Short mmCIF file of C-alpha atoms in Angstrom, two decimals:
data_model
loop_
_atom_site.label_atom_id
_atom_site.label_comp_id
_atom_site.label_asym_id
_atom_site.label_seq_id
_atom_site.Cartn_x
_atom_site.Cartn_y
_atom_site.Cartn_z
CA UNK A 1 131.35 -78.28 71.08
CA UNK A 2 134.70 -76.50 71.04
CA UNK A 3 136.85 -78.13 68.39
CA UNK A 4 139.92 -79.42 70.21
CA UNK A 5 140.41 -82.41 67.96
CA UNK A 6 144.01 -83.02 69.04
CA UNK A 7 142.83 -83.54 72.62
CA UNK A 8 140.10 -85.93 71.49
CA UNK A 9 142.61 -87.85 69.38
CA UNK A 10 145.17 -88.06 72.18
CA UNK A 11 142.53 -89.37 74.56
CA UNK A 12 141.30 -91.94 72.04
CA UNK A 13 144.75 -93.31 71.24
CA UNK A 14 145.95 -93.57 74.84
CA UNK A 15 147.47 -97.01 75.40
CA UNK A 16 148.65 -98.99 78.44
CA UNK A 17 151.46 -101.56 77.92
CA UNK A 18 150.24 -104.70 79.66
CA UNK A 19 151.72 -108.10 80.52
CA UNK A 20 149.20 -110.95 80.85
CA UNK A 21 150.27 -114.05 82.78
CA UNK A 22 148.25 -117.18 83.47
CA UNK A 23 147.26 -117.86 87.06
CA UNK A 24 149.81 -120.32 88.44
CA UNK A 25 147.08 -122.60 89.78
CA UNK A 26 145.64 -123.25 86.32
CA UNK A 27 146.45 -126.69 84.91
CA UNK A 28 148.28 -126.55 81.57
CA UNK A 29 149.75 -129.08 79.17
CA UNK A 30 152.93 -127.02 78.88
CA UNK A 31 154.31 -123.81 80.34
CA UNK A 32 152.31 -120.72 79.47
CA UNK A 33 154.43 -117.81 78.31
CA UNK A 34 153.39 -114.27 79.20
CA UNK A 35 151.55 -112.26 76.55
CA UNK A 36 152.10 -108.55 75.95
CA UNK A 37 149.53 -106.14 74.55
CA UNK A 38 148.99 -102.39 74.24
CA UNK A 39 145.53 -101.90 75.73
CA UNK A 40 143.39 -98.96 74.52
CA UNK A 41 142.37 -96.90 77.55
CA UNK A 42 138.92 -96.11 76.13
CA UNK A 43 137.89 -99.71 75.44
CA UNK A 44 136.83 -102.65 77.64
CA UNK A 45 138.97 -105.62 78.68
CA UNK A 46 136.67 -108.28 77.27
CA UNK A 47 136.47 -106.42 73.95
CA UNK A 48 140.20 -106.36 73.21
CA UNK A 49 141.57 -109.58 74.73
CA UNK A 50 140.71 -112.20 72.09
CA UNK A 51 144.44 -112.53 71.32
CA UNK A 52 145.16 -113.10 75.00
CA UNK A 53 142.50 -115.81 75.15
CA UNK A 54 143.82 -117.58 72.04
CA UNK A 55 147.39 -117.43 73.35
CA UNK A 56 146.60 -119.16 76.64
CA UNK A 57 144.03 -121.62 75.24
CA UNK A 58 146.89 -123.23 73.30
CA UNK A 59 148.30 -124.65 76.54
CA UNK A 60 144.99 -125.40 78.30
CA UNK A 61 143.03 -128.63 78.30
CA UNK A 62 139.51 -128.02 77.03
CA UNK A 63 137.93 -129.50 80.16
CA UNK A 64 139.80 -126.97 82.32
CA UNK A 65 138.46 -123.91 80.49
CA UNK A 66 135.54 -121.90 81.84
CA UNK A 67 134.85 -118.18 81.47
CA UNK A 68 138.00 -116.03 81.23
CA UNK A 69 138.43 -113.27 83.79
CA UNK A 70 141.21 -110.94 84.92
CA UNK A 71 142.75 -109.94 88.21
CA UNK A 72 145.34 -107.43 89.39
CA UNK A 73 147.11 -108.06 92.70
CA UNK A 74 144.17 -110.03 94.07
CA UNK A 75 141.44 -107.67 92.81
CA UNK A 76 139.11 -109.01 90.08
CA UNK A 77 138.92 -106.43 87.28
CA UNK A 78 135.41 -105.30 86.34
CA UNK A 79 135.19 -105.58 82.55
CA UNK A 80 132.31 -103.08 82.39
CA UNK A 81 134.63 -100.30 83.61
CA UNK A 82 136.77 -98.76 80.85
CA UNK A 83 140.33 -100.09 80.80
CA UNK A 84 141.81 -96.68 81.61
CA UNK A 85 139.60 -96.40 84.69
CA UNK A 86 140.71 -99.84 85.92
CA UNK A 87 144.37 -98.90 85.51
CA UNK A 88 144.05 -95.46 87.12
CA UNK A 89 142.05 -96.90 90.01
CA UNK A 90 144.19 -99.92 90.81
CA UNK A 91 147.62 -99.43 89.26
CA UNK A 92 148.21 -95.75 88.46
CA UNK A 93 151.39 -95.61 90.54
CA UNK A 94 152.75 -99.03 89.58
CA UNK A 95 155.64 -99.80 87.25
CA UNK A 96 154.78 -100.54 83.62
CA UNK A 97 153.93 -102.87 82.00
CA UNK A 98 150.72 -103.37 83.92
CA UNK A 99 150.77 -106.95 85.19
CA UNK A 100 147.38 -108.68 84.84
CA UNK A 101 146.67 -112.28 85.84
CA UNK A 102 144.42 -114.38 83.57
CA UNK A 103 141.99 -116.97 84.97
CA UNK A 104 139.85 -119.61 83.25
CA UNK A 105 138.33 -121.13 86.41
CA UNK A 106 136.61 -120.10 89.64
CA UNK A 107 134.78 -117.09 88.19
CA UNK A 108 134.14 -114.63 91.08
CA UNK A 109 130.36 -114.23 90.72
CA UNK A 110 130.15 -111.91 93.71
CA UNK A 111 132.62 -109.44 92.21
CA UNK A 112 132.16 -109.57 88.44
CA UNK A 113 129.39 -109.57 85.86
CA UNK A 114 129.45 -112.41 83.36
CA UNK A 115 130.36 -111.44 79.80
CA UNK A 116 129.54 -114.33 77.45
CA UNK A 117 129.75 -112.28 74.23
CA UNK A 118 130.50 -108.86 72.75
CA UNK A 119 126.75 -108.20 72.51
CA UNK A 120 126.73 -107.93 76.31
CA UNK A 121 129.45 -105.25 76.11
CA UNK A 122 127.54 -103.46 73.37
CA UNK A 123 124.35 -103.44 75.45
CA UNK A 124 126.24 -102.04 78.46
CA UNK A 125 127.98 -99.41 76.31
CA UNK A 126 124.77 -98.21 74.64
CA UNK A 127 122.99 -98.14 77.99
CA UNK A 128 125.70 -95.79 79.33
CA UNK A 129 125.45 -93.53 76.28
CA UNK A 130 121.67 -93.31 76.70
CA UNK A 131 122.01 -92.56 80.41
CA UNK A 132 124.56 -89.82 79.67
CA UNK A 133 122.30 -88.28 77.02
CA UNK A 134 119.37 -88.30 79.42
CA UNK A 135 121.50 -86.17 81.76
CA UNK A 136 122.84 -83.88 79.02
CA UNK A 137 119.88 -83.46 76.66
CA UNK A 138 116.84 -85.17 78.23
CA UNK A 139 117.56 -88.09 75.81
CA UNK A 140 116.65 -85.95 72.81
CA UNK A 141 119.84 -86.60 70.82
CA UNK A 142 119.89 -90.38 71.23
CA UNK A 143 116.17 -90.61 70.52
CA UNK A 144 116.63 -88.66 67.26
CA UNK A 145 119.32 -91.10 66.11
CA UNK A 146 118.52 -94.11 63.97
CA UNK A 147 119.56 -97.65 64.82
CA UNK A 148 122.41 -97.45 62.27
CA UNK A 149 123.71 -94.34 64.10
CA UNK A 150 123.83 -96.27 67.38
CA UNK A 151 125.64 -99.05 65.53
CA UNK A 152 128.18 -96.58 64.15
CA UNK A 153 129.07 -95.50 67.69
CA UNK A 154 129.54 -99.12 68.75
CA UNK A 155 131.48 -100.18 65.66
CA UNK A 156 133.73 -97.14 66.00
CA UNK A 157 134.68 -98.24 69.50
CA UNK A 158 134.85 -101.96 68.70
CA UNK A 159 137.11 -101.44 65.68
CA UNK A 160 139.14 -98.59 67.21
CA UNK A 161 138.05 -96.13 64.49
CA UNK A 162 138.34 -92.59 65.84
CA UNK A 163 136.79 -90.80 62.84
CA UNK A 164 133.91 -93.27 62.54
CA UNK A 165 133.05 -92.86 66.22
CA UNK A 166 133.43 -89.08 66.44
CA UNK A 167 131.44 -88.40 63.26
CA UNK A 168 128.43 -89.56 65.28
CA UNK A 169 129.52 -88.77 68.86
CA UNK A 170 129.95 -85.09 67.96
CA UNK A 171 126.14 -84.78 68.03
CA UNK A 172 126.09 -85.99 71.63
CA UNK A 173 128.55 -83.25 72.61
CA UNK A 174 126.59 -80.28 71.21
CA UNK A 175 124.40 -77.89 73.17
CA UNK A 176 122.64 -74.54 72.59
CA UNK A 177 125.20 -71.72 72.94
CA UNK A 178 122.90 -69.67 75.15
CA UNK A 179 122.79 -72.49 77.73
CA UNK A 180 126.56 -72.51 78.18
CA UNK A 181 126.75 -76.26 78.57
CA UNK A 182 124.89 -79.52 79.13
CA UNK A 183 121.86 -79.83 81.38
CA UNK A 184 123.87 -82.00 83.79
CA UNK A 185 127.41 -83.42 83.59
CA UNK A 186 127.53 -87.22 83.30
CA UNK A 187 130.32 -88.13 85.72
CA UNK A 188 131.41 -90.91 88.03
CA UNK A 189 133.97 -90.51 90.81
CA UNK A 190 135.76 -93.72 91.78
CA UNK A 191 137.60 -94.16 95.06
CA UNK A 192 140.66 -96.39 95.31
CA UNK A 193 139.83 -97.42 98.87
CA UNK A 194 139.14 -100.87 100.21
CA UNK A 195 136.01 -101.71 102.10
CA UNK A 196 133.83 -99.09 100.42
CA UNK A 197 130.41 -100.39 99.41
CA UNK A 198 129.73 -97.62 96.90
CA UNK A 199 131.47 -98.41 93.61
CA UNK A 200 131.36 -94.76 92.56
CA UNK A 201 129.76 -91.39 93.26
CA UNK A 202 127.22 -90.18 90.70
CA UNK A 203 124.82 -87.32 91.37
CA UNK A 204 123.22 -84.46 89.47
CA UNK A 205 125.62 -81.56 88.88
CA UNK A 206 125.21 -78.68 86.46
CA UNK A 207 128.18 -77.26 84.50
CA UNK A 208 127.05 -73.65 84.99
CA UNK A 209 125.92 -71.81 88.13
CA UNK A 210 122.53 -70.03 88.28
CA UNK A 211 124.49 -66.79 87.74
CA UNK A 212 125.99 -68.17 84.53
CA UNK A 213 129.49 -68.92 85.85
CA UNK A 214 131.24 -72.08 84.68
CA UNK A 215 131.77 -74.66 87.41
CA UNK A 216 135.20 -76.31 87.58
CA UNK A 217 136.55 -79.72 88.49
CA UNK A 218 137.40 -78.25 91.90
CA UNK A 219 133.79 -77.14 92.40
CA UNK A 220 132.57 -80.66 91.65
CA UNK A 221 135.05 -82.25 94.06
CA UNK A 222 134.26 -79.76 96.85
CA UNK A 223 130.67 -80.92 96.76
CA UNK A 224 131.09 -84.62 95.93
CA UNK A 225 134.45 -85.58 97.45
CA UNK A 226 135.87 -82.76 99.61
CA UNK A 227 138.66 -84.97 100.97
CA UNK A 228 140.28 -84.80 97.52
CA UNK A 229 140.82 -81.05 97.87
CA UNK A 230 144.07 -80.00 99.56
CA UNK A 231 143.82 -76.89 101.70
CA UNK A 232 146.71 -74.44 102.13
CA UNK A 233 149.48 -75.89 104.25
CA UNK A 234 148.08 -79.42 104.09
CA UNK A 235 149.99 -82.33 102.64
CA UNK A 236 148.43 -83.64 99.45
CA UNK A 237 146.60 -86.88 100.27
CA UNK A 238 144.97 -87.73 96.96
CA UNK A 239 145.56 -87.54 93.24
CA UNK A 240 142.56 -86.77 91.02
CA UNK A 241 143.18 -88.65 87.79
CA UNK A 242 141.33 -88.59 84.45
CA UNK A 243 142.84 -90.59 81.57
CA UNK A 244 146.08 -90.96 83.48
CA UNK A 245 146.63 -87.24 84.03
CA UNK A 246 145.84 -84.82 86.85
CA UNK A 247 143.86 -81.93 85.32
CA UNK A 248 144.04 -78.55 87.02
CA UNK A 249 141.20 -78.12 89.48
CA UNK A 250 140.41 -74.81 87.75
CA UNK A 251 139.52 -76.64 84.51
CA UNK A 252 135.88 -75.96 83.51
CA UNK A 253 133.74 -79.05 83.99
CA UNK A 254 131.96 -78.52 80.67
CA UNK A 255 135.28 -78.60 78.77
CA UNK A 256 136.31 -81.78 80.59
CA UNK A 257 132.99 -83.43 79.76
CA UNK A 258 133.34 -82.56 76.07
CA UNK A 259 136.99 -83.56 75.71
CA UNK A 260 137.93 -86.09 78.41
CA UNK A 261 134.79 -88.22 78.62
CA UNK A 262 135.15 -91.86 77.63
CA UNK A 263 133.26 -93.10 74.55
CA UNK A 264 130.36 -94.00 76.88
CA UNK A 265 130.01 -90.18 77.31
CA UNK A 266 130.76 -90.29 81.05
CA UNK A 267 133.57 -88.34 82.69
CA UNK A 268 135.31 -91.02 84.77
CA UNK A 269 137.29 -89.48 87.64
CA UNK A 270 139.59 -91.60 89.84
CA UNK A 271 140.63 -90.43 93.30
CA UNK A 272 143.72 -92.36 94.40
CA UNK A 273 146.01 -91.95 97.41
CA UNK A 274 149.16 -89.96 96.72
CA UNK A 275 152.08 -92.42 96.61
CA UNK A 276 154.27 -92.29 99.69
CA UNK A 277 157.96 -91.63 99.12
#
């Protein structure tokens, strides 16, 4: 892969200042103060919120504690989506810090997956990496790795160790020069619209045309989500956000996949309505 290590590092160390408050309907022995945390964009909520849990458990009665879950303005937050995706999808145009409500009761089974331990997160994370490698390399890279290599990827993410993670992840980002890119780009396009049954768009899309030309972010959107493209003279209706920024539509898809994918090796793209003045 092209060595743009500064970009990789900037993506990895992206943080979202967040204020956690306890749901006002929860019964506590004394008032629960808000808790502030810088959340890593590339991680998962249930992986980095032990401190939040400990803080609020101090004021809870043991019999009132069930599984912890999070909500933003009435929307339960899916822990198996990366934190940065959740923020970009639900709160990208809100004022910081991001205000998240903490719950210990009434787990919304219809909306959220249960997450009883970090091993569940690890299994989800490794499943995504394997799916991405199946798209990029017909699973050849992951299959050639040993179990300790898989563990290094997970421990790098879990412990927020950039060098540990990328020493192994680099292999997943390589491809034969003559091919000009991956077999297919692992991507997911999320829509910040209510009432949509599809959680995201994910289809097969190659990074290079049959003629050998590099496809761009704009090419992907034209095929997968044409409403996100603004034609001449039209008012811009949507923002296309990756890691909190709006990349140029002319950006090659292969470069985005190598540099702006999350640790799960997917390029997570959020399409959100342009804020009204």
